[in-house]
PDB file of N, CA, C and O in Angstrom:
ATOM      1  N   LEU A   1      67.056 108.398  94.684  1.00 88.00           N
ATOM      2  CA  LEU A   1      67.215 107.039  94.194  1.00 88.00           C
ATOM      3  C   LEU A   1      66.328 106.064  94.980  1.00 88.00           C
ATOM      4  O   LEU A   1      65.681 105.204  94.386  1.00 88.00           O
ATOM      5  N   LEU A   2      66.299 106.232  96.297  1.00 91.00           N
ATOM      6  CA  LEU A   2      65.499 105.321  97.120  1.00 91.00           C
ATOM      7  C   LEU A   2      64.021 105.424  96.754  1.00 91.00           C
ATOM      8  O   LEU A   2      63.331 104.408  96.596  1.00 91.00           O
ATOM      9  N   ARG A   3      63.552 106.643  96.574  1.00 90.00           N
ATOM     10  CA  ARG A   3      62.143 106.837  96.187  1.00 90.00           C
ATOM     11  C   ARG A   3      61.873 106.155  94.851  1.00 90.00           C
ATOM     12  O   ARG A   3      60.869 105.461  94.683  1.00 90.00           O
ATOM     13  N   ASP A   4      62.753 106.353  93.912  1.00 91.00           N
ATOM     14  CA  ASP A   4      62.592 105.740  92.596  1.00 91.00           C
ATOM     15  C   ASP A   4      62.555 104.215  92.700  1.00 91.00           C
ATOM     16  O   ASP A   4      61.751 103.554  92.035  1.00 91.00           O
ATOM     17  N   LYS A   5      63.431 103.651  93.524  1.00 93.00           N
ATOM     18  CA  LYS A   5      63.467 102.197  93.668  1.00 93.00           C
ATOM     19  C   LYS A   5      62.197 101.670  94.313  1.00 93.00           C
ATOM     20  O   LYS A   5      61.679 100.624  93.901  1.00 93.00           O
ATOM     21  N   LEU A   6      61.674 102.392  95.295  1.00 93.00           N
ATOM     22  CA  LEU A   6      60.419 101.957  95.919  1.00 93.00           C
ATOM     23  C   LEU A   6      59.286 101.946  94.894  1.00 93.00           C
ATOM     24  O   LEU A   6      58.515 100.984  94.820  1.00 93.00           O
ATOM     25  N   VAL A   7      59.188 102.996  94.112  1.00 92.00           N
ATOM     26  CA  VAL A   7      58.141 103.070  93.093  1.00 92.00           C
ATOM     27  C   VAL A   7      58.341 101.975  92.044  1.00 92.00           C
ATOM     28  O   VAL A   7      57.398 101.266  91.673  1.00 92.00           O
ATOM     29  N   GLU A   8      59.562 101.829  91.584  1.00 92.00           N
ATOM     30  CA  GLU A   8      59.867 100.828  90.560  1.00 92.00           C
ATOM     31  C   GLU A   8      59.524  99.423  91.042  1.00 92.00           C
ATOM     32  O   GLU A   8      58.861  98.648  90.334  1.00 92.00           O
ATOM     33  N   GLU A   9      59.961  99.091  92.248  1.00 94.00           N
ATOM     34  CA  GLU A   9      59.730  97.741  92.760  1.00 94.00           C
ATOM     35  C   GLU A   9      58.249  97.497  93.060  1.00 94.00           C
ATOM     36  O   GLU A   9      57.740  96.391  92.838  1.00 94.00           O
ATOM     37  N   ALA A  10      57.533  98.508  93.540  1.00 94.00           N
ATOM     38  CA  ALA A  10      56.097  98.360  93.778  1.00 94.00           C
ATOM     39  C   ALA A  10      55.361  98.129  92.461  1.00 94.00           C
ATOM     40  O   ALA A  10      54.438  97.311  92.388  1.00 94.00           O
ATOM     41  N   GLN A  11      55.774  98.840  91.429  1.00 93.00           N
ATOM     42  CA  GLN A  11      55.169  98.645  90.107  1.00 93.00           C
ATOM     43  C   GLN A  11      55.434  97.226  89.614  1.00 93.00           C
ATOM     44  O   GLN A  11      54.531  96.555  89.105  1.00 93.00           O
ATOM     45  N   GLU A  12      56.666  96.766  89.768  1.00 95.00           N
ATOM     46  CA  GLU A  12      56.989  95.407  89.343  1.00 95.00           C
ATOM     47  C   GLU A  12      56.192  94.379  90.136  1.00 95.00           C
ATOM     48  O   GLU A  12      55.733  93.372  89.576  1.00 95.00           O
ATOM     49  N   LEU A  13      55.997  94.620  91.425  1.00 95.00           N
ATOM     50  CA  LEU A  13      55.186  93.720  92.247  1.00 95.00           C
ATOM     51  C   LEU A  13      53.745  93.684  91.736  1.00 95.00           C
ATOM     52  O   LEU A  13      53.142  92.611  91.631  1.00 95.00           O
ATOM     53  N   SER A  14      53.206  94.845  91.397  1.00 94.00           N
ATOM     54  CA  SER A  14      51.821  94.882  90.924  1.00 94.00           C
ATOM     55  C   SER A  14      51.653  94.165  89.597  1.00 94.00           C
ATOM     56  O   SER A  14      50.556  93.704  89.271  1.00 94.00           O
ATOM     57  N   GLU A  15      52.713  94.036  88.829  1.00 94.00           N
ATOM     58  CA  GLU A  15      52.644  93.385  87.527  1.00 94.00           C
ATOM     59  C   GLU A  15      53.085  91.921  87.555  1.00 94.00           C
ATOM     60  O   GLU A  15      52.907  91.202  86.565  1.00 94.00           O
ATOM     61  N   ALA A  16      53.652  91.467  88.659  1.00 95.00           N
ATOM     62  CA  ALA A  16      54.118  90.080  88.760  1.00 95.00           C
ATOM     63  C   ALA A  16      52.933  89.129  88.636  1.00 95.00           C
ATOM     64  O   ALA A  16      51.839  89.419  89.136  1.00 95.00           O
ATOM     65  N   ASP A  17      53.156  87.975  87.978  1.00 95.00           N
ATOM     66  CA  ASP A  17      52.015  87.102  87.714  1.00 95.00           C
ATOM     67  C   ASP A  17      52.195  85.649  88.144  1.00 95.00           C
ATOM     68  O   ASP A  17      51.303  84.846  87.953  1.00 95.00           O
ATOM     69  N   THR A  18      53.318  85.322  88.725  1.00 97.00           N
ATOM     70  CA  THR A  18      53.483  83.972  89.259  1.00 97.00           C
ATOM     71  C   THR A  18      53.855  84.079  90.740  1.00 97.00           C
ATOM     72  O   THR A  18      54.343  85.119  91.191  1.00 97.00           O
ATOM     73  N   LYS A  19      53.626  83.019  91.459  1.00 98.00           N
ATOM     74  CA  LYS A  19      53.940  83.015  92.891  1.00 98.00           C
ATOM     75  C   LYS A  19      55.410  83.348  93.123  1.00 98.00           C
ATOM     76  O   LYS A  19      55.744  84.162  93.989  1.00 98.00           O
ATOM     77  N   GLU A  20      56.286  82.748  92.341  1.00 97.00           N
ATOM     78  CA  GLU A  20      57.723  82.977  92.491  1.00 97.00           C
ATOM     79  C   GLU A  20      58.091  84.429  92.196  1.00 97.00           C
ATOM     80  O   GLU A  20      58.836  85.058  92.947  1.00 97.00           O
ATOM     81  N   HIS A  21      57.552  84.962  91.107  1.00 97.00           N
ATOM     82  CA  HIS A  21      57.863  86.342  90.729  1.00 97.00           C
ATOM     83  C   HIS A  21      57.308  87.325  91.763  1.00 97.00           C
ATOM     84  O   HIS A  21      57.967  88.307  92.113  1.00 97.00           O
ATOM     85  N   ILE A  22      56.105  87.057  92.266  1.00 97.00           N
ATOM     86  CA  ILE A  22      55.518  87.907  93.306  1.00 97.00           C
ATOM     87  C   ILE A  22      56.402  87.895  94.546  1.00 97.00           C
ATOM     88  O   ILE A  22      56.678  88.937  95.134  1.00 97.00           O
ATOM     89  N   ALA A  23      56.882  86.712  94.948  1.00 98.00           N
ATOM     90  CA  ALA A  23      57.763  86.615  96.121  1.00 98.00           C
ATOM     91  C   ALA A  23      59.049  87.416  95.904  1.00 98.00           C
ATOM     92  O   ALA A  23      59.516  88.119  96.819  1.00 98.00           O
ATOM     93  N   GLU A  24      59.611  87.328  94.712  1.00 97.00           N
ATOM     94  CA  GLU A  24      60.846  88.063  94.409  1.00 97.00           C
ATOM     95  C   GLU A  24      60.618  89.568  94.485  1.00 97.00           C
ATOM     96  O   GLU A  24      61.415  90.307  95.085  1.00 97.00           O
ATOM     97  N   GLU A  25      59.540  90.038  93.879  1.00 96.00           N
ATOM     98  CA  GLU A  25      59.271  91.479  93.870  1.00 96.00           C
ATOM     99  C   GLU A  25      58.862  91.980  95.252  1.00 96.00           C
ATOM    100  O   GLU A  25      59.227  93.091  95.647  1.00 96.00           O
ATOM    101  N   LEU A  26      58.130  91.162  96.003  1.00 97.00           N
ATOM    102  CA  LEU A  26      57.780  91.530  97.374  1.00 97.00           C
ATOM    103  C   LEU A  26      59.042  91.688  98.212  1.00 97.00           C
ATOM    104  O   LEU A  26      59.168  92.643  99.002  1.00 97.00           O
ATOM    105  N   ALA A  27      59.999  90.778  98.035  1.00 97.00           N
ATOM    106  CA  ALA A  27      61.270  90.880  98.759  1.00 97.00           C
ATOM    107  C   ALA A  27      61.978  92.195  98.424  1.00 97.00           C
ATOM    108  O   ALA A  27      62.523  92.861  99.311  1.00 97.00           O
ATOM    109  N   ASP A  28      61.944  92.586  97.152  1.00 96.00           N
ATOM    110  CA  ASP A  28      62.563  93.852  96.752  1.00 96.00           C
ATOM    111  C   ASP A  28      61.872  95.043  97.414  1.00 96.00           C
ATOM    112  O   ASP A  28      62.520  95.950  97.925  1.00 96.00           O
ATOM    113  N   VAL A  29      60.529  95.040  97.391  1.00 96.00           N
ATOM    114  CA  VAL A  29      59.772  96.137  98.020  1.00 96.00           C
ATOM    115  C   VAL A  29      60.085  96.202  99.514  1.00 96.00           C
ATOM    116  O   VAL A  29      60.354  97.279 100.055  1.00 96.00           O
ATOM    117  N   LEU A  30      60.065  95.051 100.172  1.00 96.00           N
ATOM    118  CA  LEU A  30      60.343  95.026 101.613  1.00 96.00           C
ATOM    119  C   LEU A  30      61.758  95.517 101.912  1.00 96.00           C
ATOM    120  O   LEU A  30      61.971  96.254 102.875  1.00 96.00           O
ATOM    121  N   TYR A  31      62.708  95.117 101.091  1.00 96.00           N
ATOM    122  CA  TYR A  31      64.088  95.549 101.306  1.00 96.00           C
ATOM    123  C   TYR A  31      64.190  97.074 101.253  1.00 96.00           C
ATOM    124  O   TYR A  31      64.730  97.704 102.162  1.00 96.00           O
ATOM    125  N   PHE A  32      63.676  97.674 100.181  1.00 96.00           N
ATOM    126  CA  PHE A  32      63.799  99.124 100.042  1.00 96.00           C
ATOM    127  C   PHE A  32      62.936  99.867 101.063  1.00 96.00           C
ATOM    128  O   PHE A  32      63.314 100.949 101.521  1.00 96.00           O
ATOM    129  N   ALA A  33      61.805  99.292 101.447  1.00 96.00           N
ATOM    130  CA  ALA A  33      60.988  99.895 102.505  1.00 96.00           C
ATOM    131  C   ALA A  33      61.743  99.866 103.833  1.00 96.00           C
ATOM    132  O   ALA A  33      61.717 100.839 104.603  1.00 96.00           O
ATOM    133  N   MET A  34      62.449  98.769 104.108  1.00 95.00           N
ATOM    134  CA  MET A  34      63.213  98.680 105.355  1.00 95.00           C
ATOM    135  C   MET A  34      64.404  99.636 105.344  1.00 95.00           C
ATOM    136  O   MET A  34      64.757 100.205 106.377  1.00 95.00           O
ATOM    137  N   VAL A  35      65.012  99.831 104.177  1.00 95.00           N
ATOM    138  CA  VAL A  35      66.094 100.812 104.067  1.00 95.00           C
ATOM    139  C   VAL A  35      65.569 102.199 104.415  1.00 95.00           C
ATOM    140  O   VAL A  35      66.172 102.939 105.193  1.00 95.00           O
ATOM    141  N   ARG A  36      64.408 102.545 103.859  1.00 95.00           N
ATOM    142  CA  ARG A  36      63.804 103.853 104.136  1.00 95.00           C
ATOM    143  C   ARG A  36      63.459 103.988 105.617  1.00 95.00           C
ATOM    144  O   ARG A  36      63.712 105.023 106.232  1.00 95.00           O
ATOM    145  N   ALA A  37      62.886 102.944 106.195  1.00 96.00           N
ATOM    146  CA  ALA A  37      62.508 102.969 107.604  1.00 96.00           C
ATOM    147  C   ALA A  37      63.743 103.123 108.490  1.00 96.00           C
ATOM    148  O   ALA A  37      63.758 103.942 109.415  1.00 96.00           O
ATOM    149  N   ALA A  38      64.780 102.353 108.205  1.00 96.00           N
ATOM    150  CA  ALA A  38      66.008 102.427 109.005  1.00 96.00           C
ATOM    151  C   ALA A  38      66.617 103.822 108.941  1.00 96.00           C
ATOM    152  O   ALA A  38      67.085 104.361 109.948  1.00 96.00           O
ATOM    153  N   LYS A  39      66.588 104.411 107.751  1.00 95.00           N
ATOM    154  CA  LYS A  39      67.124 105.763 107.578  1.00 95.00           C
ATOM    155  C   LYS A  39      66.391 106.769 108.465  1.00 95.00           C
ATOM    156  O   LYS A  39      66.981 107.726 108.950  1.00 95.00           O
ATOM    157  N   ALA A  40      65.088 106.512 108.705  1.00 96.00           N
ATOM    158  CA  ALA A  40      64.264 107.406 109.521  1.00 96.00           C
ATOM    159  C   ALA A  40      64.201 106.975 110.991  1.00 96.00           C
ATOM    160  O   ALA A  40      63.509 107.600 111.787  1.00 96.00           O
ATOM    161  N   GLY A  41      64.891 105.892 111.331  1.00 97.00           N
ATOM    162  CA  GLY A  41      64.871 105.421 112.708  1.00 97.00           C
ATOM    163  C   GLY A  41      63.600 104.675 113.083  1.00 97.00           C
ATOM    164  O   GLY A  41      63.251 104.575 114.261  1.00 97.00           O
ATOM    165  N   VAL A  42      62.911 104.137 112.090  1.00 97.00           N
ATOM    166  CA  VAL A  42      61.668 103.395 112.316  1.00 97.00           C
ATOM    167  C   VAL A  42      61.985 101.902 112.287  1.00 97.00           C
ATOM    168  O   VAL A  42      62.612 101.417 111.352  1.00 97.00           O
ATOM    169  N   SER A  43      61.539 101.193 113.315  1.00 96.00           N
ATOM    170  CA  SER A  43      61.796  99.752 113.398  1.00 96.00           C
ATOM    171  C   SER A  43      60.619  98.961 112.848  1.00 96.00           C
ATOM    172  O   SER A  43      59.512  99.488 112.675  1.00 96.00           O
ATOM    173  N   ILE A  44      60.847  97.687 112.624  1.00 94.00           N
ATOM    174  CA  ILE A  44      59.769  96.807 112.190  1.00 94.00           C
ATOM    175  C   ILE A  44      58.703  96.741 113.281  1.00 94.00           C
ATOM    176  O   ILE A  44      57.514  96.635 112.991  1.00 94.00           O
ATOM    177  N   ASP A  45      59.118  96.822 114.541  1.00 96.00           N
ATOM    178  CA  ASP A  45      58.152  96.826 115.646  1.00 96.00           C
ATOM    179  C   ASP A  45      57.247  98.056 115.587  1.00 96.00           C
ATOM    180  O   ASP A  45      56.065  97.975 115.919  1.00 96.00           O
ATOM    181  N   ASP A  46      57.790  99.189 115.162  1.00 97.00           N
ATOM    182  CA  ASP A  46      56.971 100.394 114.988  1.00 97.00           C
ATOM    183  C   ASP A  46      55.892 100.145 113.937  1.00 97.00           C
ATOM    184  O   ASP A  46      54.732 100.547 114.106  1.00 97.00           O
ATOM    185  N   ALA A  47      56.263  99.489 112.852  1.00 95.00           N
ATOM    186  CA  ALA A  47      55.301  99.197 111.786  1.00 95.00           C
ATOM    187  C   ALA A  47      54.244  98.205 112.262  1.00 95.00           C
ATOM    188  O   ALA A  47      53.053  98.371 111.978  1.00 95.00           O
ATOM    189  N   VAL A  48      54.659  97.195 113.009  1.00 94.00           N
ATOM    190  CA  VAL A  48      53.714  96.209 113.537  1.00 94.00           C
ATOM    191  C   VAL A  48      52.738  96.888 114.490  1.00 94.00           C
ATOM    192  O   VAL A  48      51.527  96.617 114.462  1.00 94.00           O
ATOM    193  N   SER A  49      53.241  97.794 115.313  1.00 94.00           N
ATOM    194  CA  SER A  49      52.378  98.539 116.223  1.00 94.00           C
ATOM    195  C   SER A  49      51.327  99.343 115.450  1.00 94.00           C
ATOM    196  O   SER A  49      50.149  99.383 115.822  1.00 94.00           O
ATOM    197  N   GLU A  50      51.748  99.963 114.358  1.00 93.00           N
ATOM    198  CA  GLU A  50      50.807 100.721 113.513  1.00 93.00           C
ATOM    199  C   GLU A  50      49.759  99.804 112.903  1.00 93.00           C
ATOM    200  O   GLU A  50      48.571 100.135 112.856  1.00 93.00           O
ATOM    201  N   LEU A  51      50.172  98.636 112.440  1.00 90.00           N
ATOM    202  CA  LEU A  51      49.218  97.676 111.887  1.00 90.00           C
ATOM    203  C   LEU A  51      48.227  97.218 112.948  1.00 90.00           C
ATOM    204  O   LEU A  51      47.028  97.070 112.671  1.00 90.00           O
ATOM    205  N   ASP A  52      48.702  97.003 114.169  1.00 91.00           N
ATOM    206  CA  ASP A  52      47.813  96.615 115.265  1.00 91.00           C
ATOM    207  C   ASP A  52      46.774  97.702 115.533  1.00 91.00           C
ATOM    208  O   ASP A  52      45.596  97.408 115.746  1.00 91.00           O
ATOM    209  N   LYS A  53      47.205  98.974 115.528  1.00 89.00           N
ATOM    210  CA  LYS A  53      46.265 100.076 115.745  1.00 89.00           C
ATOM    211  C   LYS A  53      45.203 100.102 114.656  1.00 89.00           C
ATOM    212  O   LYS A  53      44.025 100.299 114.932  1.00 89.00           O
ATOM    213  N   ARG A  54      45.612  99.890 113.433  1.00 84.00           N
ATOM    214  CA  ARG A  54      44.661  99.910 112.319  1.00 84.00           C
ATOM    215  C   ARG A  54      43.672  98.763 112.404  1.00 84.00           C
ATOM    216  O   ARG A  54      42.503  98.904 112.051  1.00 84.00           O
ATOM    217  N   ALA A  55      44.140  97.614 112.861  1.00 84.00           N
ATOM    218  CA  ALA A  55      43.268  96.445 112.956  1.00 84.00           C
ATOM    219  C   ALA A  55      42.179  96.653 114.002  1.00 84.00           C
ATOM    220  O   ALA A  55      41.118  96.037 113.928  1.00 84.00           O
ATOM    221  N   ARG A  56      42.415  97.511 114.981  1.00 81.00           N
ATOM    222  CA  ARG A  56      41.437  97.761 116.037  1.00 81.00           C
ATOM    223  C   ARG A  56      40.405  98.820 115.679  1.00 81.00           C
ATOM    224  O   ARG A  56      39.455  99.021 116.413  1.00 81.00           O
ATOM    225  N   LYS A  57      40.594  99.511 114.558  1.00 74.00           N
ATOM    226  CA  LYS A  57      39.651 100.561 114.163  1.00 74.00           C
ATOM    227  C   LYS A  57      38.302  99.938 113.791  1.00 74.00           C
ATOM    228  O   LYS A  57      38.246  98.895 113.147  1.00 74.00           O
ATOM    229  N   VAL A  58      37.233 100.620 114.191  1.00 63.00           N
ATOM    230  CA  VAL A  58      35.892 100.153 113.867  1.00 63.00           C
ATOM    231  C   VAL A  58      35.545 100.499 112.422  1.00 63.00           C
ATOM    232  O   VAL A  58      34.948  99.716 111.710  1.00 63.00           O
ATOM    233  N   THR A  59      35.962 101.674 111.974  1.00 66.00           N
ATOM    234  CA  THR A  59      35.693 102.076 110.595  1.00 66.00           C
ATOM    235  C   THR A  59      37.015 102.153 109.835  1.00 66.00           C
ATOM    236  O   THR A  59      38.064 102.401 110.415  1.00 66.00           O
ATOM    237  N   ARG A  60      36.928 101.987 108.571  1.00 62.00           N
ATOM    238  CA  ARG A  60      38.112 102.042 107.727  1.00 62.00           C
ATOM    239  C   ARG A  60      37.846 103.023 106.596  1.00 62.00           C
ATOM    240  O   ARG A  60      36.724 103.233 106.184  1.00 62.00           O
ATOM    241  N   ARG A  61      38.933 103.581 106.083  1.00 65.00           N
ATOM    242  CA  ARG A  61      38.757 104.473 104.938  1.00 65.00           C
ATOM    243  C   ARG A  61      38.427 103.631 103.722  1.00 65.00           C
ATOM    244  O   ARG A  61      38.801 102.455 103.632  1.00 65.00           O
ATOM    245  N   LYS A  62      37.724 104.244 102.784  1.00 68.00           N
ATOM    246  CA  LYS A  62      37.396 103.505 101.564  1.00 68.00           C
ATOM    247  C   LYS A  62      38.676 103.133 100.829  1.00 68.00           C
ATOM    248  O   LYS A  62      39.717 103.764 101.017  1.00 68.00           O
ATOM    249  N   GLY A  63      38.608 102.141 100.005  1.00 67.00           N
ATOM    250  CA  GLY A  63      39.800 101.580  99.366  1.00 67.00           C
ATOM    251  C   GLY A  63      40.231 102.265  98.092  1.00 67.00           C
ATOM    252  O   GLY A  63      40.780 101.623  97.220  1.00 67.00           O
ATOM    253  N   ASP A  64      40.011 103.555  97.975  1.00 71.00           N
ATOM    254  CA  ASP A  64      40.422 104.247  96.761  1.00 71.00           C
ATOM    255  C   ASP A  64      41.909 104.590  96.818  1.00 71.00           C
ATOM    256  O   ASP A  64      42.513 104.625  97.871  1.00 71.00           O
ATOM    257  N   SER A  65      42.481 104.824  95.660  1.00 73.00           N
ATOM    258  CA  SER A  65      43.892 105.199  95.613  1.00 73.00           C
ATOM    259  C   SER A  65      44.014 106.712  95.520  1.00 73.00           C
ATOM    260  O   SER A  65      43.058 107.415  95.218  1.00 73.00           O
ATOM    261  N   LYS A  66      45.200 107.193  95.799  1.00 74.00           N
ATOM    262  CA  LYS A  66      45.479 108.622  95.740  1.00 74.00           C
ATOM    263  C   LYS A  66      46.023 108.930  94.356  1.00 74.00           C
ATOM    264  O   LYS A  66      47.168 108.597  94.041  1.00 74.00           O
ATOM    265  N   ALA A  67      45.212 109.585  93.540  1.00 77.00           N
ATOM    266  CA  ALA A  67      45.557 109.822  92.138  1.00 77.00           C
ATOM    267  C   ALA A  67      46.884 110.560  91.984  1.00 77.00           C
ATOM    268  O   ALA A  67      47.678 110.252  91.096  1.00 77.00           O
ATOM    269  N   PHE A  68      47.160 111.522  92.869  1.00 76.00           N
ATOM    270  CA  PHE A  68      48.408 112.277  92.732  1.00 76.00           C
ATOM    271  C   PHE A  68      49.620 111.382  92.959  1.00 76.00           C
ATOM    272  O   PHE A  68      50.675 111.601  92.382  1.00 76.00           O
ATOM    273  N   ARG A  69      49.482 110.354  93.772  1.00 73.00           N
ATOM    274  CA  ARG A  69      50.584 109.411  93.978  1.00 73.00           C
ATOM    275  C   ARG A  69      50.797 108.555  92.725  1.00 73.00           C
ATOM    276  O   ARG A  69      51.928 108.242  92.358  1.00 73.00           O
ATOM    277  N   ILE A  70      49.713 108.165  92.098  1.00 77.00           N
ATOM    278  CA  ILE A  70      49.808 107.361  90.888  1.00 77.00           C
ATOM    279  C   ILE A  70      50.499 108.169  89.785  1.00 77.00           C
ATOM    280  O   ILE A  70      51.385 107.669  89.087  1.00 77.00           O
ATOM    281  N   LEU A  71      50.109 109.426  89.641  1.00 80.00           N
ATOM    282  CA  LEU A  71      50.734 110.287  88.630  1.00 80.00           C
ATOM    283  C   LEU A  71      52.224 110.470  88.902  1.00 80.00           C
ATOM    284  O   LEU A  71      53.045 110.433  87.987  1.00 80.00           O
ATOM    285  N   ALA A  72      52.574 110.663  90.181  1.00 77.00           N
ATOM    286  CA  ALA A  72      53.993 110.826  90.527  1.00 77.00           C
ATOM    287  C   ALA A  72      54.767 109.553  90.196  1.00 77.00           C
ATOM    288  O   ALA A  72      55.888 109.612  89.685  1.00 77.00           O
ATOM    289  N   GLY A  73      54.173 108.398  90.477  1.00 78.00           N
ATOM    290  CA  GLY A  73      54.818 107.133  90.155  1.00 78.00           C
ATOM    291  C   GLY A  73      55.004 106.961  88.660  1.00 78.00           C
ATOM    292  O   GLY A  73      56.051 106.506  88.201  1.00 78.00           O
ATOM    293  N   ASP A  74      53.983 107.359  87.904  1.00 78.00           N
ATOM    294  CA  ASP A  74      54.094 107.287  86.445  1.00 78.00           C
ATOM    295  C   ASP A  74      55.230 108.160  85.935  1.00 78.00           C
ATOM    296  O   ASP A  74      55.960 107.778  85.023  1.00 78.00           O
ATOM    297  N   GLU A  75      55.382 109.347  86.535  1.00 78.00           N
ATOM    298  CA  GLU A  75      56.468 110.240  86.121  1.00 78.00           C
ATOM    299  C   GLU A  75      57.831 109.612  86.422  1.00 78.00           C
ATOM    300  O   GLU A  75      58.749 109.682  85.598  1.00 78.00           O
ATOM    301  N   ILE A  76      57.968 109.021  87.599  1.00 76.00           N
ATOM    302  CA  ILE A  76      59.229 108.384  87.980  1.00 76.00           C
ATOM    303  C   ILE A  76      59.534 107.218  87.029  1.00 76.00           C
ATOM    304  O   ILE A  76      60.633 107.101  86.512  1.00 76.00           O
ATOM    305  N   LEU A  77      58.533 106.374  86.830  1.00 75.00           N
ATOM    306  CA  LEU A  77      58.759 105.220  85.975  1.00 75.00           C
ATOM    307  C   LEU A  77      58.976 105.630  84.531  1.00 75.00           C
ATOM    308  O   LEU A  77      59.774 105.019  83.825  1.00 75.00           O
ATOM    309  N   GLY A  78      58.304 106.684  84.072  1.00 78.00           N
ATOM    310  CA  GLY A  78      58.481 107.170  82.722  1.00 78.00           C
ATOM    311  C   GLY A  78      59.879 107.683  82.462  1.00 78.00           C
ATOM    312  O   GLY A  78      60.415 107.559  81.373  1.00 78.00           O
ATOM    313  N   SER A  79      60.506 108.238  83.509  1.00 67.00           N
ATOM    314  CA  SER A  79      61.851 108.780  83.349  1.00 67.00           C
ATOM    315  C   SER A  79      62.898 107.673  83.233  1.00 67.00           C
ATOM    316  O   SER A  79      64.025 107.929  82.861  1.00 67.00           O
ATOM    317  N   LYS A  80      62.542 106.444  83.529  1.00 60.00           N
ATOM    318  CA  LYS A  80      63.491 105.328  83.476  1.00 60.00           C
ATOM    319  C   LYS A  80      63.505 104.664  82.100  1.00 60.00           C
ATOM    320  O   LYS A  80      64.311 103.809  81.854  1.00 60.00           O
ATOM    321  N   LYS A  81      62.564 105.028  81.243  1.00 50.00           N
ATOM    322  CA  LYS A  81      62.482 104.368  79.925  1.00 50.00           C
ATOM    323  C   LYS A  81      63.556 104.859  79.001  1.00 50.00           C
ATOM    324  O   LYS A  81      64.116 105.875  79.073  1.00 50.00           O
TER     325      LYS A  81
END
């Protein structure tokens, strides 16, 4: 269920088109992401530390998406129709 909610809310965030709607969907994504993190014993400070490490990298990976993740998300969202 948690995985499904993360995918669902991320999809809704990507489709939101007003500032208010984006804020609402972002709050949903953050909530379910924090639930997942808490379940794994990961704190917000752990995430901030990871972001700091990434910001210090000289090179970055290209901005492509992972096709297999997109397909999995489509399957999850398709099952909700």
